mmCIF file of C-alpha atoms in Angstrom:
data_model
loop_
_atom_site.group_PDB
_atom_site.id
_atom_site.type_symbol
_atom_site.label_atom_id
_atom_site.label_comp_id
_atom_site.label_asym_id
_atom_site.label_seq_id
_atom_site.Cartn_x
_atom_site.Cartn_y
_atom_site.Cartn_z
ATOM 1 C CA MET A 25 120.252 133.104 5.643
ATOM 2 C CA ALA A 26 116.579 134.746 6.972
ATOM 3 C CA LYS A 27 116.698 137.189 4.291
ATOM 4 C CA SER A 28 116.662 134.366 2.088
ATOM 5 C CA LEU A 29 113.369 133.449 3.237
ATOM 6 C CA ARG A 30 111.436 136.497 1.780
ATOM 7 C CA PRO A 31 110.440 137.345 -1.369
ATOM 8 C CA TYR A 32 112.966 139.553 -3.404
ATOM 9 C CA PRO A 33 111.588 143.194 -4.210
ATOM 10 C CA SER A 34 109.301 143.224 -7.142
ATOM 11 C CA GLN A 35 111.796 145.739 -8.901
ATOM 12 C CA HIS A 36 115.155 143.272 -8.427
ATOM 13 C CA LYS A 37 115.516 140.661 -11.047
ATOM 14 C CA MET A 38 114.848 137.153 -9.515
ATOM 15 C CA PRO A 39 117.735 134.822 -9.603
ATOM 16 C CA ILE A 40 117.819 131.501 -10.766
ATOM 17 C CA VAL A 41 117.508 129.170 -7.702
ATOM 18 C CA LYS A 42 117.077 125.304 -7.885
ATOM 19 C CA PRO A 43 113.443 123.907 -7.691
ATOM 20 C CA ASN A 44 114.771 121.565 -4.815
ATOM 21 C CA TYR A 45 116.131 124.586 -2.743
ATOM 22 C CA LEU A 46 112.701 126.447 -3.157
ATOM 23 C CA GLU A 47 110.877 123.373 -1.751
ATOM 24 C CA ASN A 48 112.772 122.975 1.196
ATOM 25 C CA GLN A 49 112.649 126.916 2.238
ATOM 26 C CA ALA A 50 108.392 126.552 1.254
ATOM 27 C CA GLN A 51 108.163 123.293 3.480
ATOM 28 C CA HIS A 52 110.362 124.864 6.257
ATOM 29 C CA LEU A 53 108.024 127.655 6.032
ATOM 30 C CA VAL A 54 104.781 126.467 5.874
ATOM 31 C CA GLN A 55 105.990 124.204 8.747
ATOM 32 C CA ALA A 56 106.305 127.067 10.936
ATOM 33 C CA GLY A 57 102.950 128.676 10.081
ATOM 34 C CA LYS A 58 104.421 131.298 8.026
ATOM 35 C CA HIS A 59 102.060 130.870 5.188
ATOM 36 C CA GLY A 60 102.380 134.313 3.776
ATOM 37 C CA GLU A 61 105.932 134.452 3.715
ATOM 38 C CA ALA A 62 105.669 130.530 1.792
ATOM 39 C CA GLU A 63 103.449 131.728 -0.980
ATOM 40 C CA PRO A 64 105.324 133.422 -3.167
ATOM 41 C CA LEU A 65 108.294 130.077 -3.084
ATOM 42 C CA VAL A 66 105.400 127.843 -3.848
ATOM 43 C CA ARG A 67 104.020 129.587 -6.611
ATOM 44 C CA ARG A 68 107.578 129.904 -8.152
ATOM 45 C CA ILE A 69 107.849 125.867 -7.723
ATOM 46 C CA LEU A 70 104.712 125.874 -9.847
ATOM 47 C CA ALA A 71 106.457 128.389 -12.390
ATOM 48 C CA PHE A 72 109.026 125.692 -12.616
ATOM 49 C CA ASP A 73 106.690 122.663 -13.069
ATOM 50 C CA LYS A 74 103.190 123.251 -12.801
ATOM 51 C CA ASN A 75 102.584 119.384 -11.764
ATOM 52 C CA SER A 76 105.102 119.828 -8.828
ATOM 53 C CA PRO A 77 103.706 117.427 -6.123
ATOM 54 C CA THR A 78 105.383 119.199 -3.172
ATOM 55 C CA GLY A 79 104.011 122.597 -5.090
ATOM 56 C CA LEU A 80 100.553 121.426 -5.116
ATOM 57 C CA PHE A 81 100.260 120.384 -1.946
ATOM 58 C CA LEU A 82 101.799 123.081 -0.191
ATOM 59 C CA MET A 83 99.747 125.625 -2.207
ATOM 60 C CA GLY A 84 96.712 123.406 -0.724
ATOM 61 C CA VAL A 85 97.622 124.022 2.786
ATOM 62 C CA ILE A 86 98.025 127.455 2.182
ATOM 63 C CA GLU A 87 94.505 127.812 0.338
ATOM 64 C CA LEU A 88 92.947 126.044 3.275
ATOM 65 C CA GLU A 89 94.893 128.170 5.862
ATOM 66 C CA LYS A 90 92.909 130.876 4.042
ATOM 67 C CA GLY A 91 89.629 129.438 4.003
ATOM 68 C CA ALA A 92 89.519 128.656 0.524
ATOM 69 C CA ARG A 93 88.435 124.788 0.973
ATOM 70 C CA ASP A 94 87.148 124.193 -2.506
ATOM 71 C CA GLN A 95 90.613 125.245 -3.800
ATOM 72 C CA ALA A 96 92.386 123.521 -1.287
ATOM 73 C CA GLU A 97 90.792 120.225 -1.985
ATOM 74 C CA SER A 98 91.585 120.860 -6.165
ATOM 75 C CA LEU A 99 95.273 120.748 -5.054
ATOM 76 C CA PHE A 100 95.330 118.230 -2.814
ATOM 77 C CA ARG A 101 93.384 115.765 -5.660
ATOM 78 C CA ARG A 102 95.774 116.902 -8.274
ATOM 79 C CA CYS A 103 98.731 116.282 -6.141
ATOM 80 C CA ILE A 104 97.501 112.762 -5.373
ATOM 81 C CA LYS A 105 96.981 111.932 -9.017
ATOM 82 C CA ILE A 106 100.559 112.756 -9.693
ATOM 83 C CA ALA A 107 101.362 111.018 -6.469
ATOM 84 C CA PRO A 108 99.230 108.494 -5.268
ATOM 85 C CA ARG A 109 101.742 107.751 -2.222
ATOM 86 C CA HIS A 110 101.902 111.419 -1.351
ATOM 87 C CA PHE A 111 101.290 111.180 2.350
ATOM 88 C CA GLY A 112 100.609 115.066 3.594
ATOM 89 C CA ALA A 113 98.304 115.056 0.656
ATOM 90 C CA GLN A 114 96.025 112.213 1.532
ATOM 91 C CA ALA A 115 96.332 112.885 5.101
ATOM 92 C CA ASN A 116 94.923 116.275 4.306
ATOM 93 C CA LEU A 117 92.541 115.722 1.712
ATOM 94 C CA GLY A 118 91.390 113.350 4.338
ATOM 95 C CA ASN A 119 90.807 115.735 7.364
ATOM 96 C CA LEU A 120 89.435 118.491 4.646
ATOM 97 C CA LEU A 121 86.711 115.868 3.709
ATOM 98 C CA LEU A 122 86.071 115.131 7.316
ATOM 99 C CA GLY A 123 85.242 118.347 8.206
ATOM 100 C CA SER A 124 82.811 119.032 5.100
ATOM 101 C CA GLY A 125 80.997 116.118 6.445
ATOM 102 C CA LYS A 126 82.105 113.151 3.823
ATOM 103 C CA SER A 127 83.336 111.125 5.860
ATOM 104 C CA ALA A 128 83.193 108.160 3.568
ATOM 105 C CA GLU A 129 85.408 109.598 1.234
ATOM 106 C CA ALA A 130 87.962 110.775 4.235
ATOM 107 C CA LEU A 131 88.005 107.449 5.494
ATOM 108 C CA THR A 132 89.578 106.489 1.727
ATOM 109 C CA SER A 133 92.159 108.868 2.040
ATOM 110 C CA TYR A 134 92.785 107.770 5.874
ATOM 111 C CA HIS A 135 93.304 104.316 5.016
ATOM 112 C CA VAL A 136 95.896 105.259 1.963
ATOM 113 C CA ALA A 137 98.098 107.289 4.769
ATOM 114 C CA ILE A 138 98.096 104.483 7.363
ATOM 115 C CA LYS A 139 99.314 102.514 4.884
ATOM 116 C CA LEU A 140 102.181 104.976 4.154
ATOM 117 C CA GLN A 141 102.781 105.959 8.002
ATOM 118 C CA PRO A 142 100.744 103.311 10.136
ATOM 119 C CA ASP A 143 102.824 104.446 13.357
ATOM 120 C CA ASN A 144 101.380 107.961 12.983
ATOM 121 C CA SER A 145 99.379 108.449 16.332
ATOM 122 C CA ALA A 146 97.865 111.861 15.361
ATOM 123 C CA LEU A 147 96.522 110.323 11.560
ATOM 124 C CA LEU A 148 94.949 107.334 13.454
ATOM 125 C CA TYR A 149 93.131 109.473 15.933
ATOM 126 C CA ASN A 150 91.704 111.690 12.891
ATOM 127 C CA THR A 151 91.266 108.357 11.525
ATOM 128 C CA GLY A 152 89.113 107.033 14.405
ATOM 129 C CA GLN A 153 87.187 110.376 14.682
ATOM 130 C CA CYS A 154 86.059 109.382 11.008
ATOM 131 C CA LEU A 155 84.824 106.073 12.119
ATOM 132 C CA ARG A 156 82.446 107.718 14.885
ATOM 133 C CA THR A 157 81.064 110.084 12.863
ATOM 134 C CA MET A 158 79.937 106.835 10.751
ATOM 135 C CA GLY A 159 78.617 105.190 13.788
ATOM 136 C CA ARG A 160 81.355 102.661 13.270
ATOM 137 C CA TYR A 161 82.005 102.664 17.052
ATOM 138 C CA ASP A 162 83.843 99.116 17.073
ATOM 139 C CA GLU A 163 86.316 100.284 14.496
ATOM 140 C CA ALA A 164 87.200 103.750 16.169
ATOM 141 C CA ILE A 165 87.648 102.107 19.438
ATOM 142 C CA THR A 166 90.303 99.718 17.927
ATOM 143 C CA THR A 167 91.725 102.602 16.001
ATOM 144 C CA TYR A 168 91.767 105.114 19.140
ATOM 145 C CA ARG A 169 93.380 102.136 20.775
ATOM 146 C CA ARG A 170 96.532 101.859 18.485
ATOM 147 C CA ALA A 171 97.071 105.255 18.513
ATOM 148 C CA LEU A 172 96.903 104.836 22.249
ATOM 149 C CA GLU A 173 99.490 102.320 22.440
ATOM 150 C CA LEU A 174 101.894 104.173 20.209
ATOM 151 C CA LYS A 175 101.631 107.547 22.343
ATOM 152 C CA PRO A 176 100.390 106.392 25.821
ATOM 153 C CA ASP A 177 100.086 110.337 26.810
ATOM 154 C CA PHE A 178 97.587 111.323 23.743
ATOM 155 C CA VAL A 179 94.916 112.581 26.173
ATOM 156 C CA THR A 180 92.907 113.562 23.415
ATOM 157 C CA VAL A 181 92.736 110.285 22.035
ATOM 158 C CA ALA A 182 91.603 108.627 25.303
ATOM 159 C CA CYS A 183 89.262 111.175 26.171
ATOM 160 C CA ASP A 184 87.481 110.403 23.095
ATOM 161 C CA LEU A 185 87.903 106.321 23.482
ATOM 162 C CA GLY A 186 85.752 106.757 26.634
ATOM 163 C CA ILE A 187 83.292 108.586 24.684
ATOM 164 C CA VAL A 188 82.900 106.034 21.947
ATOM 165 C CA LEU A 189 83.103 103.157 24.396
ATOM 166 C CA ALA A 190 80.058 104.951 26.215
ATOM 167 C CA LEU A 191 78.105 105.208 22.606
ATOM 168 C CA ALA A 192 79.030 101.601 21.642
ATOM 169 C CA GLY A 193 77.028 100.573 25.109
ATOM 170 C CA GLN A 194 80.347 99.847 27.146
ATOM 171 C CA SER A 195 79.312 101.799 29.866
ATOM 172 C CA THR A 196 81.347 100.306 32.399
ATOM 173 C CA GLU A 197 84.735 100.431 30.633
ATOM 174 C CA ALA A 198 83.918 103.959 29.652
ATOM 175 C CA VAL A 199 83.142 105.482 33.288
ATOM 176 C CA ALA A 200 86.347 103.365 34.335
ATOM 177 C CA LEU A 201 88.451 105.053 31.520
ATOM 178 C CA GLY A 202 87.196 108.656 32.429
ATOM 179 C CA THR A 203 87.655 108.251 36.153
ATOM 180 C CA GLU A 204 91.114 106.844 35.595
ATOM 181 C CA LEU A 205 92.179 109.746 33.202
ATOM 182 C CA ILE A 206 90.767 112.639 36.016
ATOM 183 C CA GLN A 207 93.214 110.474 38.459
ATOM 184 C CA ARG A 208 96.577 111.010 36.340
ATOM 185 C CA HIS A 209 95.559 114.357 34.862
ATOM 186 C CA PRO A 210 93.574 116.423 37.693
ATOM 187 C CA GLY A 211 94.206 119.491 36.474
ATOM 188 C CA ALA A 212 93.046 118.676 32.418
ATOM 189 C CA ALA A 213 89.752 120.161 31.568
ATOM 190 C CA GLU A 214 89.854 117.967 29.080
ATOM 191 C CA ALA A 215 89.336 114.963 30.952
ATOM 192 C CA ARG A 216 86.819 116.433 33.006
ATOM 193 C CA LEU A 217 84.815 117.109 29.947
ATOM 194 C CA SER A 218 85.649 113.520 28.453
ATOM 195 C CA LEU A 219 83.823 112.183 31.881
ATOM 196 C CA GLY A 220 80.956 114.657 31.463
ATOM 197 C CA LYS A 221 80.081 113.682 28.031
ATOM 198 C CA ILE A 222 80.251 109.689 29.141
ATOM 199 C CA PHE A 223 77.698 110.752 31.960
ATOM 200 C CA ARG A 224 75.656 112.736 29.827
ATOM 201 C CA GLU A 225 75.276 109.953 27.095
ATOM 202 C CA LEU A 226 74.476 107.596 29.980
ATOM 203 C CA GLY A 227 71.605 109.378 31.206
ATOM 204 C CA ARG A 228 73.768 110.450 34.271
ATOM 205 C CA PRO A 229 72.902 114.588 34.230
ATOM 206 C CA GLU A 230 73.868 114.859 37.728
ATOM 207 C CA GLU A 231 76.987 113.330 37.269
ATOM 208 C CA ALA A 232 77.540 115.254 34.249
ATOM 209 C CA ARG A 233 76.797 118.450 35.308
ATOM 210 C CA MET A 234 79.580 117.638 38.309
ATOM 211 C CA GLN A 235 82.247 117.060 35.951
ATOM 212 C CA LEU A 236 81.244 119.934 33.251
ATOM 213 C CA GLU A 237 81.133 122.615 35.850
ATOM 214 C CA GLU A 238 84.496 121.667 36.928
ATOM 215 C CA ALA A 239 85.789 121.668 33.315
ATOM 216 C CA ILE A 240 84.646 125.108 32.908
ATOM 217 C CA ARG A 241 85.885 126.129 36.487
ATOM 218 C CA LEU A 242 89.239 124.763 35.255
ATOM 219 C CA ASP A 243 89.257 126.264 31.532
ATOM 220 C CA PRO A 244 86.136 129.033 31.520
ATOM 221 C CA ASN A 245 86.805 129.878 27.976
ATOM 222 C CA ASN A 246 86.468 125.625 26.647
ATOM 223 C CA ARG A 247 83.459 126.379 24.294
ATOM 224 C CA THR A 248 82.757 123.011 23.997
ATOM 225 C CA ALA A 249 81.998 122.497 28.030
ATOM 226 C CA LEU A 250 79.986 125.437 28.405
ATOM 227 C CA ARG A 251 77.890 123.649 25.450
ATOM 228 C CA GLU A 252 77.766 120.524 26.930
ATOM 229 C CA LEU A 253 76.663 121.647 30.400
ATOM 230 C CA ALA A 254 73.734 124.258 28.656
ATOM 231 C CA GLY A 255 72.603 120.579 27.088
ATOM 232 C CA VAL A 256 72.477 119.162 31.042
ATOM 233 C CA LEU A 257 70.692 122.321 31.936
ATOM 234 C CA LEU A 258 68.259 121.831 29.366
ATOM 235 C CA GLN A 259 67.498 118.454 30.611
ATOM 236 C CA THR A 260 66.456 120.030 34.228
ATOM 237 C CA ASN A 261 64.667 123.150 32.332
ATOM 238 C CA GLU A 262 67.121 125.473 33.787
ATOM 239 C CA LEU A 263 66.510 127.506 30.638
ATOM 240 C CA VAL A 264 68.004 131.199 31.673
ATOM 241 C CA ARG A 265 71.511 129.779 32.483
ATOM 242 C CA ALA A 266 71.503 127.457 29.803
ATOM 243 C CA GLU A 267 70.764 130.226 26.963
ATOM 244 C CA SER A 268 73.505 132.113 29.097
ATOM 245 C CA LEU A 269 76.350 129.528 28.556
ATOM 246 C CA ILE A 270 75.113 129.056 25.218
ATOM 247 C CA ARG A 271 75.977 132.578 24.062
ATOM 248 C CA ARG A 272 79.140 132.457 26.058
ATOM 249 C CA SER A 273 80.311 129.457 23.874
ATOM 250 C CA VAL A 274 80.190 131.595 20.455
ATOM 251 C CA GLU A 275 81.055 134.790 22.236
ATOM 252 C CA GLY A 276 83.772 136.177 19.367
ATOM 253 C CA THR A 277 83.408 133.653 16.762
ATOM 254 C CA ALA A 278 82.899 134.910 13.349
ATOM 255 C CA THR A 279 81.097 131.867 11.694
ATOM 256 C CA PRO A 280 77.630 130.277 12.631
ATOM 257 C CA VAL A 281 78.056 127.508 15.336
ATOM 258 C CA PRO A 282 75.704 124.388 14.550
ATOM 259 C CA GLY A 283 75.737 122.822 17.917
ATOM 260 C CA ALA A 284 75.219 125.879 19.823
ATOM 261 C CA MET A 285 72.070 126.684 17.219
ATOM 262 C CA ILE A 286 70.526 123.507 17.782
ATOM 263 C CA LEU A 287 70.576 123.895 21.555
ATOM 264 C CA LEU A 288 69.188 127.571 21.294
ATOM 265 C CA ALA A 289 66.658 125.824 19.053
ATOM 266 C CA GLU A 290 65.943 122.918 21.767
ATOM 267 C CA LEU A 291 65.458 126.181 24.220
ATOM 268 C CA ARG A 292 63.100 127.892 21.850
ATOM 269 C CA ALA A 293 60.854 124.887 21.629
ATOM 270 C CA ARG A 294 60.782 124.010 25.475
ATOM 271 C CA GLN A 295 59.917 127.781 25.936
ATOM 272 C CA GLY A 296 57.223 127.143 23.488
ATOM 273 C CA ASN A 297 58.300 129.408 20.632
ATOM 274 C CA HIS A 298 57.925 126.211 18.000
ATOM 275 C CA ALA A 299 58.375 128.805 15.244
ATOM 276 C CA ALA A 300 61.623 130.340 16.197
ATOM 277 C CA ALA A 301 63.006 126.546 16.884
ATOM 278 C CA ILE A 302 61.873 125.716 13.659
ATOM 279 C CA GLY A 303 63.879 128.362 12.378
ATOM 280 C CA LEU A 304 66.976 127.970 14.560
ATOM 281 C CA MET A 305 67.066 124.169 13.672
ATOM 282 C CA SER A 306 66.604 124.696 9.710
ATOM 283 C CA GLN A 307 69.243 127.149 9.977
ATOM 284 C CA ALA A 308 71.851 124.720 11.696
ATOM 285 C CA LEU A 309 70.840 121.670 9.456
ATOM 286 C CA ASP A 310 72.030 124.192 6.311
ATOM 287 C CA VAL A 311 75.241 124.561 7.681
ATOM 288 C CA ILE A 312 76.196 121.588 9.211
ATOM 289 C CA GLY A 313 77.459 118.793 6.488
ATOM 290 C CA ALA A 314 75.223 116.140 5.280
ATOM 291 C CA GLY A 315 77.693 113.495 7.404
ATOM 292 C CA SER A 316 76.995 114.772 10.584
ATOM 293 C CA LYS A 317 73.185 115.409 10.156
ATOM 294 C CA ARG A 318 71.179 112.470 12.009
ATOM 295 C CA PRO A 319 67.582 111.264 11.520
ATOM 296 C CA GLN A 320 66.688 112.713 14.936
ATOM 297 C CA HIS A 321 67.315 116.558 13.804
ATOM 298 C CA PHE A 322 64.960 115.642 11.311
ATOM 299 C CA GLN A 323 62.582 113.767 13.522
ATOM 300 C CA THR A 324 62.828 116.741 16.215
ATOM 301 C CA LEU A 325 61.930 119.223 13.397
ATOM 302 C CA ALA A 326 59.241 117.597 12.419
ATOM 303 C CA ALA A 327 57.601 117.378 15.800
ATOM 304 C CA TRP A 328 57.916 121.064 15.942
ATOM 305 C CA HIS A 329 56.307 121.316 12.659
ATOM 306 C CA ALA A 330 53.735 119.420 14.148
ATOM 307 C CA ALA A 331 53.355 121.547 17.573
ATOM 308 C CA ASN A 332 53.382 124.345 15.519
ATOM 309 C CA ASN A 333 50.012 123.450 13.546
ATOM 310 C CA ASP A 334 52.168 123.260 10.116
ATOM 311 C CA ARG A 335 51.104 119.760 9.058
ATOM 312 C CA ALA A 336 52.557 119.510 5.617
ATOM 313 C CA LYS A 337 56.202 120.385 7.046
ATOM 314 C CA ALA A 338 55.271 117.915 9.982
ATOM 315 C CA VAL A 339 54.838 115.147 7.213
ATOM 316 C CA GLU A 340 57.826 115.859 4.981
#
């Protein structure tokens, strides 16, 4: 059985294999994360039928794993054109678009996917994330709550629900939910991080700092917690430690991290180096998707240009 999962040596003739068998084997390998082994089988599926929805979808997943986002998007769209009710293609296209900052397009795919699998808690969570990115907090809250009804122990959803409650101005409920999460999961760094984010959003830096310090103690390599704490330290003007945490949060990363770049930009501005701050913020805005850019990013950039006596840019 195991041998049949691997590509045959090139010098041997390919045996005739039914497409359904290939599809089953390829899906099994992709689900197991063995994308390299799956790719030759998927190519054979598409050689049988270039419009195979399963083949197009699986090749899209493989291309996405390689980092070829444009090719993956094209394959998912081709799959959907042929099979509009293909859940995997709709859900994965939504994830890809959300990651590219195309929140409105992502939401369209998510809505189709939800009609196909209304009780999929992971899909509902991703849809909640999309709505949150779009600033549609009430809808995000409803969607997160539905995911929790289906999967009450889904800690990540509960954490993000607390943060969105804070963003929506429901501060009492947000803090209560965050506190309850810690009581239920005292050793979970994610729960501490969530409450820290809630306190930071509510303008309570000392309480935020306490929770974030504990999150880092529980998980010293939690990059998000490191950056969140750095943001709190910038508020209290503890710039040396803030910079150390920011740099720790990006150690070993191969690609730029916009959140870290924005924090470093704010740090440089506090140090009076507005030229460096402008450069870092501009680089960050070049990297992040359109859906993740906020008016305050451009307002801050304009203020730094003004402080740097660059009046033309400040007006822009």
